[in-house]
């Protein structure tokens, strides 16, 4: 695959970057190790209201991601999901070649890393991994997929509680299992959970998942057996820079990529924006990341064509093409 700009990370900042690259007339690919777009927002708090995105008094994580995808859609970015960016090489032409763990090779004139806090890996359940794709999942992208099913959600964070509240109106039953009595989720969400029809089982873990071709029931450490056709593991994610550590990039605290005011890293042609980028005075907010990735894209455009103008013009003078 040959593009002008490769964006690593399909969270809010990466998606806005895909839009902005389209504004600059750049062919763009977006790669992410997760199987869906949205990064931390989709993985951790899809139903949570976000209050500090300019122009939205409140917007759910799910709606924000959907809007960003819609905004970028007219420019047709290529999404490479479920694949981790691993190897970096430089072609004789000077272009960058990134290879994913699945073998996809993407050649780009510039790379913008917007990977948040790095590659997400779901924490596995103690039991039931053999039913992955056959009843076990790590995400709940659509409530309709769980309609009329017995759902067991494992976890005590925002994602677990949000998904339980989202699914109980459509599922046959929803049970939330947490290994502790205290929840990490926002207290307001926990209060809504307590007042809902969701059954909550604390101080318990899933010890077995049973069924044939598809999941049928789970057993808990409390001795309970629950009917279950949908098991959602919401135990959180581990995150790290992974193979990016081998790319020769300057790191701060071994976790963030050091950039200058143009969002350039120390490696020519590689930029960074969002939570993964670091500089003096950095504030890690989605709103800040949006501005950073716009800066990165515009400077990448000049990197690709030194005769190009840094300022892109106003969007009112250059509306997006019709979908």
PDB file of C-alpha atoms in Angstrom:
ATOM      1  CA  UNK A   1       0.000   0.000   0.000  1.00  0.00           C
ATOM      2  CA  UNK A   2       1.395   3.394  -0.983  1.00  0.00           C
ATOM      3  CA  UNK A   3       0.110   6.564   0.708  1.00  0.00           C
ATOM      4  CA  UNK A   4       1.278  10.061   1.447  1.00  0.00           C
ATOM      5  CA  UNK A   5       0.701   9.845   5.199  1.00  0.00           C
ATOM      6  CA  UNK A   6       0.451   6.847   7.501  1.00  0.00           C
ATOM      7  CA  UNK A   7      -1.267   7.511  10.824  1.00  0.00           C
ATOM      8  CA  UNK A   8      -0.511   5.017  13.577  1.00  0.00           C
ATOM      9  CA  UNK A   9      -3.424   4.991  16.002  1.00  0.00           C
ATOM     10  CA  UNK A  10      -7.150   5.161  15.227  1.00  0.00           C
ATOM     11  CA  UNK A  11      -8.250   7.011  18.343  1.00  0.00           C
ATOM     12  CA  UNK A  12      -9.902  10.443  18.246  1.00  0.00           C
ATOM     13  CA  UNK A  13      -6.658  12.241  17.408  1.00  0.00           C
ATOM     14  CA  UNK A  14      -5.747   9.803  14.638  1.00  0.00           C
ATOM     15  CA  UNK A  15      -9.226  10.013  13.119  1.00  0.00           C
ATOM     16  CA  UNK A  16      -9.128  13.808  13.110  1.00  0.00           C
ATOM     17  CA  UNK A  17      -5.700  13.557  11.530  1.00  0.00           C
ATOM     18  CA  UNK A  18      -7.190  11.424   8.755  1.00  0.00           C
ATOM     19  CA  UNK A  19      -9.729  14.178   8.103  1.00  0.00           C
ATOM     20  CA  UNK A  20      -7.100  16.904   8.111  1.00  0.00           C
ATOM     21  CA  UNK A  21      -4.809  14.958   5.802  1.00  0.00           C
ATOM     22  CA  UNK A  22      -7.735  14.721   3.415  1.00  0.00           C
ATOM     23  CA  UNK A  23      -8.155  18.492   3.587  1.00  0.00           C
ATOM     24  CA  UNK A  24      -4.531  18.778   2.468  1.00  0.00           C
ATOM     25  CA  UNK A  25      -5.196  16.400  -0.423  1.00  0.00           C
ATOM     26  CA  UNK A  26      -3.025  13.645   1.047  1.00  0.00           C
ATOM     27  CA  UNK A  27      -3.712   9.956   0.590  1.00  0.00           C
ATOM     28  CA  UNK A  28      -3.896   8.455   4.055  1.00  0.00           C
ATOM     29  CA  UNK A  29      -3.847   5.090   5.795  1.00  0.00           C
ATOM     30  CA  UNK A  30      -4.667   4.551   9.469  1.00  0.00           C
ATOM     31  CA  UNK A  31      -3.327   1.476  11.254  1.00  0.00           C
ATOM     32  CA  UNK A  32      -4.337   0.302  14.728  1.00  0.00           C
ATOM     33  CA  UNK A  33      -3.703  -2.853  16.739  1.00  0.00           C
ATOM     34  CA  UNK A  34      -7.323  -2.903  17.928  1.00  0.00           C
ATOM     35  CA  UNK A  35     -10.043  -4.381  15.752  1.00  0.00           C
ATOM     36  CA  UNK A  36     -12.172  -1.237  15.878  1.00  0.00           C
ATOM     37  CA  UNK A  37     -11.569   2.490  15.614  1.00  0.00           C
ATOM     38  CA  UNK A  38     -11.750   4.753  18.635  1.00  0.00           C
ATOM     39  CA  UNK A  39      -8.703   3.840  20.708  1.00  0.00           C
ATOM     40  CA  UNK A  40      -9.062   4.384  24.449  1.00  0.00           C
ATOM     41  CA  UNK A  41     -12.451   6.038  24.001  1.00  0.00           C
ATOM     42  CA  UNK A  42     -14.053   2.984  22.380  1.00  0.00           C
ATOM     43  CA  UNK A  43     -12.155   0.541  24.577  1.00  0.00           C
ATOM     44  CA  UNK A  44     -12.703   2.167  27.954  1.00  0.00           C
ATOM     45  CA  UNK A  45     -15.629   4.591  28.022  1.00  0.00           C
ATOM     46  CA  UNK A  46     -17.812   4.396  24.900  1.00  0.00           C
ATOM     47  CA  UNK A  47     -20.982   5.478  26.691  1.00  0.00           C
ATOM     48  CA  UNK A  48     -19.386   8.024  29.006  1.00  0.00           C
ATOM     49  CA  UNK A  49     -20.207  11.670  28.367  1.00  0.00           C
ATOM     50  CA  UNK A  50     -17.233  13.857  27.416  1.00  0.00           C
ATOM     51  CA  UNK A  51     -17.595  17.524  28.318  1.00  0.00           C
ATOM     52  CA  UNK A  52     -14.360  19.179  27.176  1.00  0.00           C
ATOM     53  CA  UNK A  53     -14.528  18.801  23.391  1.00  0.00           C
ATOM     54  CA  UNK A  54     -15.043  22.241  21.834  1.00  0.00           C
ATOM     55  CA  UNK A  55     -18.511  22.787  20.424  1.00  0.00           C
ATOM     56  CA  UNK A  56     -20.134  19.899  22.311  1.00  0.00           C
ATOM     57  CA  UNK A  57     -21.687  20.667  25.704  1.00  0.00           C
ATOM     58  CA  UNK A  58     -21.641  16.884  26.106  1.00  0.00           C
ATOM     59  CA  UNK A  59     -20.973  14.013  23.721  1.00  0.00           C
ATOM     60  CA  UNK A  60     -20.697  10.289  24.375  1.00  0.00           C
ATOM     61  CA  UNK A  61     -17.468   8.580  23.455  1.00  0.00           C
ATOM     62  CA  UNK A  62     -19.328   6.451  20.907  1.00  0.00           C
ATOM     63  CA  UNK A  63     -20.924   9.479  19.225  1.00  0.00           C
ATOM     64  CA  UNK A  64     -17.632  11.386  19.145  1.00  0.00           C
ATOM     65  CA  UNK A  65     -15.904   8.511  17.355  1.00  0.00           C
ATOM     66  CA  UNK A  66     -18.801   8.065  14.924  1.00  0.00           C
ATOM     67  CA  UNK A  67     -18.703  11.785  14.102  1.00  0.00           C
ATOM     68  CA  UNK A  68     -14.941  11.712  13.523  1.00  0.00           C
ATOM     69  CA  UNK A  69     -15.252   8.723  11.184  1.00  0.00           C
ATOM     70  CA  UNK A  70     -18.038  10.509   9.297  1.00  0.00           C
ATOM     71  CA  UNK A  71     -15.956  13.684   9.083  1.00  0.00           C
ATOM     72  CA  UNK A  72     -13.013  11.831   7.515  1.00  0.00           C
ATOM     73  CA  UNK A  73     -15.113   9.558   5.280  1.00  0.00           C
ATOM     74  CA  UNK A  74     -15.304  11.859   2.203  1.00  0.00           C
ATOM     75  CA  UNK A  75     -11.522  11.620   1.895  1.00  0.00           C
ATOM     76  CA  UNK A  76     -11.571   7.799   1.967  1.00  0.00           C
ATOM     77  CA  UNK A  77      -8.720   7.000   4.360  1.00  0.00           C
ATOM     78  CA  UNK A  78      -7.683   3.331   4.303  1.00  0.00           C
ATOM     79  CA  UNK A  79      -8.165   1.628   7.674  1.00  0.00           C
ATOM     80  CA  UNK A  80      -5.850  -1.242   8.600  1.00  0.00           C
ATOM     81  CA  UNK A  81      -7.330  -2.544  11.866  1.00  0.00           C
ATOM     82  CA  UNK A  82      -6.304  -5.406  14.090  1.00  0.00           C
ATOM     83  CA  UNK A  83      -2.694  -5.068  12.948  1.00  0.00           C
ATOM     84  CA  UNK A  84       0.219  -3.699  14.964  1.00  0.00           C
ATOM     85  CA  UNK A  85       2.802  -1.473  13.275  1.00  0.00           C
ATOM     86  CA  UNK A  86       6.069  -3.267  13.938  1.00  0.00           C
ATOM     87  CA  UNK A  87       9.010  -2.781  11.604  1.00  0.00           C
ATOM     88  CA  UNK A  88      10.239   0.513  10.200  1.00  0.00           C
ATOM     89  CA  UNK A  89      12.572   0.753   7.220  1.00  0.00           C
ATOM     90  CA  UNK A  90      13.599   3.556   4.916  1.00  0.00           C
ATOM     91  CA  UNK A  91      13.451   2.928   1.181  1.00  0.00           C
ATOM     92  CA  UNK A  92      16.263   4.174  -1.114  1.00  0.00           C
ATOM     93  CA  UNK A  93      13.873   6.922  -2.194  1.00  0.00           C
ATOM     94  CA  UNK A  94      13.756   8.176   1.403  1.00  0.00           C
ATOM     95  CA  UNK A  95      10.147   7.099   1.915  1.00  0.00           C
ATOM     96  CA  UNK A  96       9.254   5.226   5.067  1.00  0.00           C
ATOM     97  CA  UNK A  97       8.150   1.595   4.959  1.00  0.00           C
ATOM     98  CA  UNK A  98       6.134   0.256   7.897  1.00  0.00           C
ATOM     99  CA  UNK A  99       5.342  -3.445   8.192  1.00  0.00           C
ATOM    100  CA  UNK A 100       2.614  -4.782  10.455  1.00  0.00           C
ATOM    101  CA  UNK A 101       2.605  -8.009  12.394  1.00  0.00           C
ATOM    102  CA  UNK A 102       0.130  -9.422   9.885  1.00  0.00           C
ATOM    103  CA  UNK A 103       2.525  -8.779   7.004  1.00  0.00           C
ATOM    104  CA  UNK A 104       0.892  -5.665   5.553  1.00  0.00           C
ATOM    105  CA  UNK A 105       3.473  -3.275   4.119  1.00  0.00           C
ATOM    106  CA  UNK A 106       2.670   0.422   3.955  1.00  0.00           C
ATOM    107  CA  UNK A 107       4.953   2.909   2.222  1.00  0.00           C
ATOM    108  CA  UNK A 108       4.460   6.550   3.159  1.00  0.00           C
ATOM    109  CA  UNK A 109       6.175   9.877   2.740  1.00  0.00           C
ATOM    110  CA  UNK A 110       5.435  10.749   6.366  1.00  0.00           C
ATOM    111  CA  UNK A 111       4.277   8.905   9.475  1.00  0.00           C
ATOM    112  CA  UNK A 112       2.237  10.474  12.287  1.00  0.00           C
ATOM    113  CA  UNK A 113       2.083   8.492  15.530  1.00  0.00           C
ATOM    114  CA  UNK A 114      -1.125   9.161  17.456  1.00  0.00           C
ATOM    115  CA  UNK A 115      -1.127   5.937  19.434  1.00  0.00           C
ATOM    116  CA  UNK A 116      -2.297   7.413  22.731  1.00  0.00           C
ATOM    117  CA  UNK A 117      -0.383   5.489  25.382  1.00  0.00           C
ATOM    118  CA  UNK A 118       0.749   2.795  22.983  1.00  0.00           C
ATOM    119  CA  UNK A 119      -0.521  -0.570  21.814  1.00  0.00           C
ATOM    120  CA  UNK A 120      -3.521  -1.925  23.707  1.00  0.00           C
ATOM    121  CA  UNK A 121      -3.628  -5.612  24.649  1.00  0.00           C
ATOM    122  CA  UNK A 122      -6.767  -6.860  26.444  1.00  0.00           C
ATOM    123  CA  UNK A 123      -6.182  -8.518  29.787  1.00  0.00           C
ATOM    124  CA  UNK A 124      -7.353 -12.141  29.461  1.00  0.00           C
ATOM    125  CA  UNK A 125      -9.925 -13.890  31.586  1.00  0.00           C
ATOM    126  CA  UNK A 126      -8.761 -16.669  33.918  1.00  0.00           C
ATOM    127  CA  UNK A 127     -11.023 -19.014  31.934  1.00  0.00           C
ATOM    128  CA  UNK A 128     -12.963 -18.958  28.670  1.00  0.00           C
ATOM    129  CA  UNK A 129     -10.387 -17.713  26.161  1.00  0.00           C
ATOM    130  CA  UNK A 130     -11.153 -20.721  23.943  1.00  0.00           C
ATOM    131  CA  UNK A 131     -14.539 -19.142  23.197  1.00  0.00           C
ATOM    132  CA  UNK A 132     -13.056 -15.965  21.720  1.00  0.00           C
ATOM    133  CA  UNK A 133     -15.191 -15.163  18.686  1.00  0.00           C
ATOM    134  CA  UNK A 134     -17.712 -17.823  19.724  1.00  0.00           C
ATOM    135  CA  UNK A 135     -19.336 -15.939  22.562  1.00  0.00           C
ATOM    136  CA  UNK A 136     -16.392 -14.208  24.238  1.00  0.00           C
ATOM    137  CA  UNK A 137     -15.524 -10.655  23.198  1.00  0.00           C
ATOM    138  CA  UNK A 138     -13.525  -7.698  24.527  1.00  0.00           C
ATOM    139  CA  UNK A 139     -15.737  -4.980  23.056  1.00  0.00           C
ATOM    140  CA  UNK A 140     -19.422  -4.236  22.631  1.00  0.00           C
ATOM    141  CA  UNK A 141     -19.576  -2.262  19.393  1.00  0.00           C
ATOM    142  CA  UNK A 142     -23.319  -2.818  18.887  1.00  0.00           C
ATOM    143  CA  UNK A 143     -25.998  -3.474  21.489  1.00  0.00           C
ATOM    144  CA  UNK A 144     -28.169  -5.222  18.878  1.00  0.00           C
ATOM    145  CA  UNK A 145     -25.730  -8.141  18.707  1.00  0.00           C
ATOM    146  CA  UNK A 146     -26.678  -8.985  22.285  1.00  0.00           C
ATOM    147  CA  UNK A 147     -30.457  -8.717  21.917  1.00  0.00           C
ATOM    148  CA  UNK A 148     -32.318 -11.565  23.573  1.00  0.00           C
ATOM    149  CA  UNK A 149     -29.106 -13.099  24.962  1.00  0.00           C
ATOM    150  CA  UNK A 150     -27.891 -13.865  28.461  1.00  0.00           C
ATOM    151  CA  UNK A 151     -24.885 -11.599  28.912  1.00  0.00           C
ATOM    152  CA  UNK A 152     -22.169 -11.854  31.539  1.00  0.00           C
ATOM    153  CA  UNK A 153     -19.762  -8.922  31.796  1.00  0.00           C
ATOM    154  CA  UNK A 154     -16.585  -9.278  33.838  1.00  0.00           C
ATOM    155  CA  UNK A 155     -14.915  -6.190  35.290  1.00  0.00           C
ATOM    156  CA  UNK A 156     -15.387  -3.196  37.534  1.00  0.00           C
ATOM    157  CA  UNK A 157     -14.212  -0.244  35.472  1.00  0.00           C
ATOM    158  CA  UNK A 158     -16.015   2.280  33.307  1.00  0.00           C
ATOM    159  CA  UNK A 159     -16.270  -0.004  30.274  1.00  0.00           C
ATOM    160  CA  UNK A 160     -17.803  -2.868  32.251  1.00  0.00           C
ATOM    161  CA  UNK A 161     -20.400  -0.651  33.926  1.00  0.00           C
ATOM    162  CA  UNK A 162     -21.158   1.345  30.756  1.00  0.00           C
ATOM    163  CA  UNK A 163     -21.717  -1.814  28.729  1.00  0.00           C
ATOM    164  CA  UNK A 164     -23.920  -3.353  31.422  1.00  0.00           C
ATOM    165  CA  UNK A 165     -26.120  -0.242  31.455  1.00  0.00           C
ATOM    166  CA  UNK A 166     -26.209  -0.159  27.650  1.00  0.00           C
ATOM    167  CA  UNK A 167     -27.173  -3.817  27.244  1.00  0.00           C
ATOM    168  CA  UNK A 168     -29.768  -4.434  29.932  1.00  0.00           C
ATOM    169  CA  UNK A 169     -32.611  -2.845  27.895  1.00  0.00           C
ATOM    170  CA  UNK A 170     -32.039  -5.269  24.986  1.00  0.00           C
ATOM    171  CA  UNK A 171     -30.533  -8.428  26.508  1.00  0.00           C
ATOM    172  CA  UNK A 172     -32.544 -11.201  28.119  1.00  0.00           C
ATOM    173  CA  UNK A 173     -30.373 -10.848  31.219  1.00  0.00           C
ATOM    174  CA  UNK A 174     -27.207  -9.010  32.177  1.00  0.00           C
ATOM    175  CA  UNK A 175     -24.943 -10.051  35.027  1.00  0.00           C
ATOM    176  CA  UNK A 176     -21.893  -8.040  36.031  1.00  0.00           C
ATOM    177  CA  UNK A 177     -19.176 -10.054  37.783  1.00  0.00           C
ATOM    178  CA  UNK A 178     -16.395  -8.246  39.634  1.00  0.00           C
ATOM    179  CA  UNK A 179     -13.638  -9.758  41.720  1.00  0.00           C
ATOM    180  CA  UNK A 180     -13.881  -6.999  44.337  1.00  0.00           C
ATOM    181  CA  UNK A 181     -16.696  -5.207  46.132  1.00  0.00           C
ATOM    182  CA  UNK A 182     -15.402  -1.748  45.183  1.00  0.00           C
ATOM    183  CA  UNK A 183     -15.694  -0.489  41.602  1.00  0.00           C
ATOM    184  CA  UNK A 184     -13.210   1.664  39.691  1.00  0.00           C
ATOM    185  CA  UNK A 185     -15.989   3.099  37.516  1.00  0.00           C
ATOM    186  CA  UNK A 186     -17.313   6.623  37.999  1.00  0.00           C
ATOM    187  CA  UNK A 187     -19.509   6.800  41.112  1.00  0.00           C
ATOM    188  CA  UNK A 188     -22.437   8.182  39.110  1.00  0.00           C
ATOM    189  CA  UNK A 189     -22.336   5.190  36.782  1.00  0.00           C
ATOM    190  CA  UNK A 190     -22.129   2.793  39.714  1.00  0.00           C
ATOM    191  CA  UNK A 191     -25.190   4.453  41.254  1.00  0.00           C
ATOM    192  CA  UNK A 192     -27.106   3.961  38.004  1.00  0.00           C
ATOM    193  CA  UNK A 193     -25.948   0.340  37.912  1.00  0.00           C
ATOM    194  CA  UNK A 194     -27.174  -0.282  41.452  1.00  0.00           C
ATOM    195  CA  UNK A 195     -30.594   1.152  40.545  1.00  0.00           C
ATOM    196  CA  UNK A 196     -30.842  -0.906  37.339  1.00  0.00           C
ATOM    197  CA  UNK A 197     -32.102  -4.462  36.747  1.00  0.00           C
ATOM    198  CA  UNK A 198     -28.520  -5.652  36.160  1.00  0.00           C
ATOM    199  CA  UNK A 199     -27.536  -8.460  38.541  1.00  0.00           C
ATOM    200  CA  UNK A 200     -24.229  -7.656  40.226  1.00  0.00           C
ATOM    201  CA  UNK A 201     -22.023 -10.395  41.663  1.00  0.00           C
ATOM    202  CA  UNK A 202     -18.993  -9.157  43.599  1.00  0.00           C
ATOM    203  CA  UNK A 203     -16.019 -10.951  45.106  1.00  0.00           C
ATOM    204  CA  UNK A 204     -16.254 -13.478  42.296  1.00  0.00           C
ATOM    205  CA  UNK A 205     -14.481 -14.569  39.140  1.00  0.00           C
ATOM    206  CA  UNK A 206     -15.359 -16.700  36.136  1.00  0.00           C
ATOM    207  CA  UNK A 207     -13.740 -20.092  36.691  1.00  0.00           C
ATOM    208  CA  UNK A 208     -15.119 -21.973  33.693  1.00  0.00           C
ATOM    209  CA  UNK A 209     -16.847 -21.339  30.385  1.00  0.00           C
ATOM    210  CA  UNK A 210     -18.837 -24.212  28.940  1.00  0.00           C
ATOM    211  CA  UNK A 211     -20.561 -25.034  25.681  1.00  0.00           C
ATOM    212  CA  UNK A 212     -20.179 -26.722  22.328  1.00  0.00           C
ATOM    213  CA  UNK A 213     -19.578 -24.747  19.161  1.00  0.00           C
ATOM    214  CA  UNK A 214     -20.871 -21.691  20.999  1.00  0.00           C
ATOM    215  CA  UNK A 215     -20.710 -20.525  24.595  1.00  0.00           C
ATOM    216  CA  UNK A 216     -23.680 -21.691  26.694  1.00  0.00           C
ATOM    217  CA  UNK A 217     -22.913 -20.980  30.358  1.00  0.00           C
ATOM    218  CA  UNK A 218     -20.245 -19.881  32.814  1.00  0.00           C
ATOM    219  CA  UNK A 219     -19.351 -20.978  36.318  1.00  0.00           C
ATOM    220  CA  UNK A 220     -18.234 -18.591  39.033  1.00  0.00           C
ATOM    221  CA  UNK A 221     -15.901 -18.978  41.989  1.00  0.00           C
ATOM    222  CA  UNK A 222     -18.960 -18.516  44.218  1.00  0.00           C
ATOM    223  CA  UNK A 223     -20.341 -21.812  42.917  1.00  0.00           C
ATOM    224  CA  UNK A 224     -22.994 -20.143  40.761  1.00  0.00           C
ATOM    225  CA  UNK A 225     -23.672 -21.331  37.221  1.00  0.00           C
ATOM    226  CA  UNK A 226     -25.124 -18.725  34.855  1.00  0.00           C
ATOM    227  CA  UNK A 227     -26.635 -19.122  31.398  1.00  0.00           C
ATOM    228  CA  UNK A 228     -24.409 -17.132  29.056  1.00  0.00           C
ATOM    229  CA  UNK A 229     -24.312 -16.780  25.302  1.00  0.00           C
ATOM    230  CA  UNK A 230     -22.312 -13.545  25.412  1.00  0.00           C
ATOM    231  CA  UNK A 231     -19.317 -13.161  27.727  1.00  0.00           C
ATOM    232  CA  UNK A 232     -17.673  -9.727  27.739  1.00  0.00           C
ATOM    233  CA  UNK A 233     -14.200  -9.438  29.251  1.00  0.00           C
ATOM    234  CA  UNK A 234     -13.763  -5.850  30.441  1.00  0.00           C
ATOM    235  CA  UNK A 235     -10.701  -6.331  32.610  1.00  0.00           C
ATOM    236  CA  UNK A 236      -8.820  -3.439  31.081  1.00  0.00           C
ATOM    237  CA  UNK A 237      -5.844  -3.299  28.784  1.00  0.00           C
ATOM    238  CA  UNK A 238      -2.108  -3.236  29.049  1.00  0.00           C
ATOM    239  CA  UNK A 239      -0.439  -0.541  26.970  1.00  0.00           C
ATOM    240  CA  UNK A 240       3.124  -0.033  25.866  1.00  0.00           C
ATOM    241  CA  UNK A 241       5.074   1.418  22.974  1.00  0.00           C
ATOM    242  CA  UNK A 242       5.972  -2.072  21.780  1.00  0.00           C
ATOM    243  CA  UNK A 243       7.997  -2.105  18.555  1.00  0.00           C
ATOM    244  CA  UNK A 244       8.073   1.705  18.422  1.00  0.00           C
ATOM    245  CA  UNK A 245      10.888   1.479  20.959  1.00  0.00           C
ATOM    246  CA  UNK A 246      13.060   0.036  18.190  1.00  0.00           C
ATOM    247  CA  UNK A 247      12.486   2.879  15.728  1.00  0.00           C
ATOM    248  CA  UNK A 248      15.218   5.152  17.058  1.00  0.00           C
ATOM    249  CA  UNK A 249      12.787   7.717  18.446  1.00  0.00           C
ATOM    250  CA  UNK A 250      13.711   9.942  21.393  1.00  0.00           C
ATOM    251  CA  UNK A 251      11.635   8.932  24.406  1.00  0.00           C
ATOM    252  CA  UNK A 252      10.657  10.736  27.603  1.00  0.00           C
ATOM    253  CA  UNK A 253      10.016   8.567  30.674  1.00  0.00           C
ATOM    254  CA  UNK A 254      10.367   5.607  28.313  1.00  0.00           C
ATOM    255  CA  UNK A 255       6.677   6.094  27.397  1.00  0.00           C
ATOM    256  CA  UNK A 256       6.278   9.235  25.287  1.00  0.00           C
ATOM    257  CA  UNK A 257       7.755  10.508  22.031  1.00  0.00           C
ATOM    258  CA  UNK A 258       9.623  13.785  22.267  1.00  0.00           C
ATOM    259  CA  UNK A 259       8.526  16.331  19.634  1.00  0.00           C
ATOM    260  CA  UNK A 260       9.262  19.942  18.716  1.00  0.00           C
ATOM    261  CA  UNK A 261       6.750  22.733  18.068  1.00  0.00           C
ATOM    262  CA  UNK A 262       6.035  21.295  14.593  1.00  0.00           C
ATOM    263  CA  UNK A 263       5.268  17.903  16.204  1.00  0.00           C
ATOM    264  CA  UNK A 264       8.390  16.458  14.573  1.00  0.00           C
ATOM    265  CA  UNK A 265      10.254  13.645  16.297  1.00  0.00           C
ATOM    266  CA  UNK A 266      14.005  13.253  15.952  1.00  0.00           C
ATOM    267  CA  UNK A 267      13.513  10.855  13.004  1.00  0.00           C
ATOM    268  CA  UNK A 268      12.942  12.763   9.744  1.00  0.00           C
ATOM    269  CA  UNK A 269       9.469  12.203   8.380  1.00  0.00           C
ATOM    270  CA  UNK A 270       7.996  10.912  11.650  1.00  0.00           C
ATOM    271  CA  UNK A 271       5.664  13.151  13.642  1.00  0.00           C
ATOM    272  CA  UNK A 272       3.606  12.511  16.785  1.00  0.00           C
ATOM    273  CA  UNK A 273       0.453  13.986  18.301  1.00  0.00           C
ATOM    274  CA  UNK A 274      -1.936  13.278  21.131  1.00  0.00           C
ATOM    275  CA  UNK A 275      -1.177  11.627  24.451  1.00  0.00           C
ATOM    276  CA  UNK A 276       1.903   9.838  23.113  1.00  0.00           C
ATOM    277  CA  UNK A 277       3.653  13.116  22.206  1.00  0.00           C
ATOM    278  CA  UNK A 278       5.681  14.990  24.803  1.00  0.00           C
ATOM    279  CA  UNK A 279       7.142  18.496  25.120  1.00  0.00           C
ATOM    280  CA  UNK A 280       7.567  21.054  27.870  1.00  0.00           C
ATOM    281  CA  UNK A 281       4.170  22.169  29.155  1.00  0.00           C
ATOM    282  CA  UNK A 282       2.279  19.251  27.586  1.00  0.00           C
ATOM    283  CA  UNK A 283      -1.390  18.891  28.591  1.00  0.00           C
ATOM    284  CA  UNK A 284      -2.961  15.527  27.747  1.00  0.00           C
ATOM    285  CA  UNK A 285      -6.494  16.283  26.592  1.00  0.00           C
ATOM    286  CA  UNK A 286      -8.398  15.202  23.481  1.00  0.00           C
ATOM    287  CA  UNK A 287      -8.916  18.880  22.617  1.00  0.00           C
ATOM    288  CA  UNK A 288      -5.156  19.488  22.735  1.00  0.00           C
ATOM    289  CA  UNK A 289      -4.521  16.401  20.592  1.00  0.00           C
ATOM    290  CA  UNK A 290      -6.814  17.717  17.868  1.00  0.00           C
ATOM    291  CA  UNK A 291      -4.701  20.841  17.530  1.00  0.00           C
ATOM    292  CA  UNK A 292      -1.467  18.873  17.662  1.00  0.00           C
ATOM    293  CA  UNK A 293      -2.447  16.502  14.875  1.00  0.00           C
ATOM    294  CA  UNK A 294      -3.539  19.425  12.667  1.00  0.00           C
ATOM    295  CA  UNK A 295      -0.098  20.922  13.237  1.00  0.00           C
ATOM    296  CA  UNK A 296       1.537  17.579  12.479  1.00  0.00           C
ATOM    297  CA  UNK A 297      -0.422  17.074   9.242  1.00  0.00           C
ATOM    298  CA  UNK A 298       0.329  20.569   7.955  1.00  0.00           C
ATOM    299  CA  UNK A 299       4.027  20.183   8.692  1.00  0.00           C
ATOM    300  CA  UNK A 300       3.989  16.732   7.136  1.00  0.00           C
ATOM    301  CA  UNK A 301       2.514  18.297   3.996  1.00  0.00           C
ATOM    302  CA  UNK A 302       5.507  20.639   3.815  1.00  0.00           C
ATOM    303  CA  UNK A 303       7.864  17.728   4.513  1.00  0.00           C
ATOM    304  CA  UNK A 304       6.360  15.930   1.516  1.00  0.00           C
ATOM    305  CA  UNK A 305       6.456  19.023  -0.690  1.00  0.00           C
ATOM    306  CA  UNK A 306       8.757  21.838   0.502  1.00  0.00           C
ATOM    307  CA  UNK A 307       6.997  24.233  -1.903  1.00  0.00           C
ATOM    308  CA  UNK A 308       3.633  23.672  -0.178  1.00  0.00           C
ATOM    309  CA  UNK A 309       2.143  26.301   2.103  1.00  0.00           C
ATOM    310  CA  UNK A 310       2.148  25.433   5.796  1.00  0.00           C
ATOM    311  CA  UNK A 311      -1.188  27.166   6.387  1.00  0.00           C
ATOM    312  CA  UNK A 312      -3.953  25.073   4.827  1.00  0.00           C
ATOM    313  CA  UNK A 313      -6.495  27.864   4.415  1.00  0.00           C
ATOM    314  CA  UNK A 314      -9.857  27.996   6.137  1.00  0.00           C
ATOM    315  CA  UNK A 315     -12.207  25.025   5.879  1.00  0.00           C
ATOM    316  CA  UNK A 316     -15.039  27.387   4.899  1.00  0.00           C
ATOM    317  CA  UNK A 317     -13.086  28.160   1.730  1.00  0.00           C
ATOM    318  CA  UNK A 318     -12.385  24.489   1.025  1.00  0.00           C
ATOM    319  CA  UNK A 319     -15.408  22.419   2.034  1.00  0.00           C
ATOM    320  CA  UNK A 320     -15.174  18.645   2.181  1.00  0.00           C
ATOM    321  CA  UNK A 321     -16.224  16.735  -0.930  1.00  0.00           C
ATOM    322  CA  UNK A 322     -19.700  15.250  -0.903  1.00  0.00           C
ATOM    323  CA  UNK A 323     -19.802  11.759   0.672  1.00  0.00           C
TER     324      UNK A 323
END
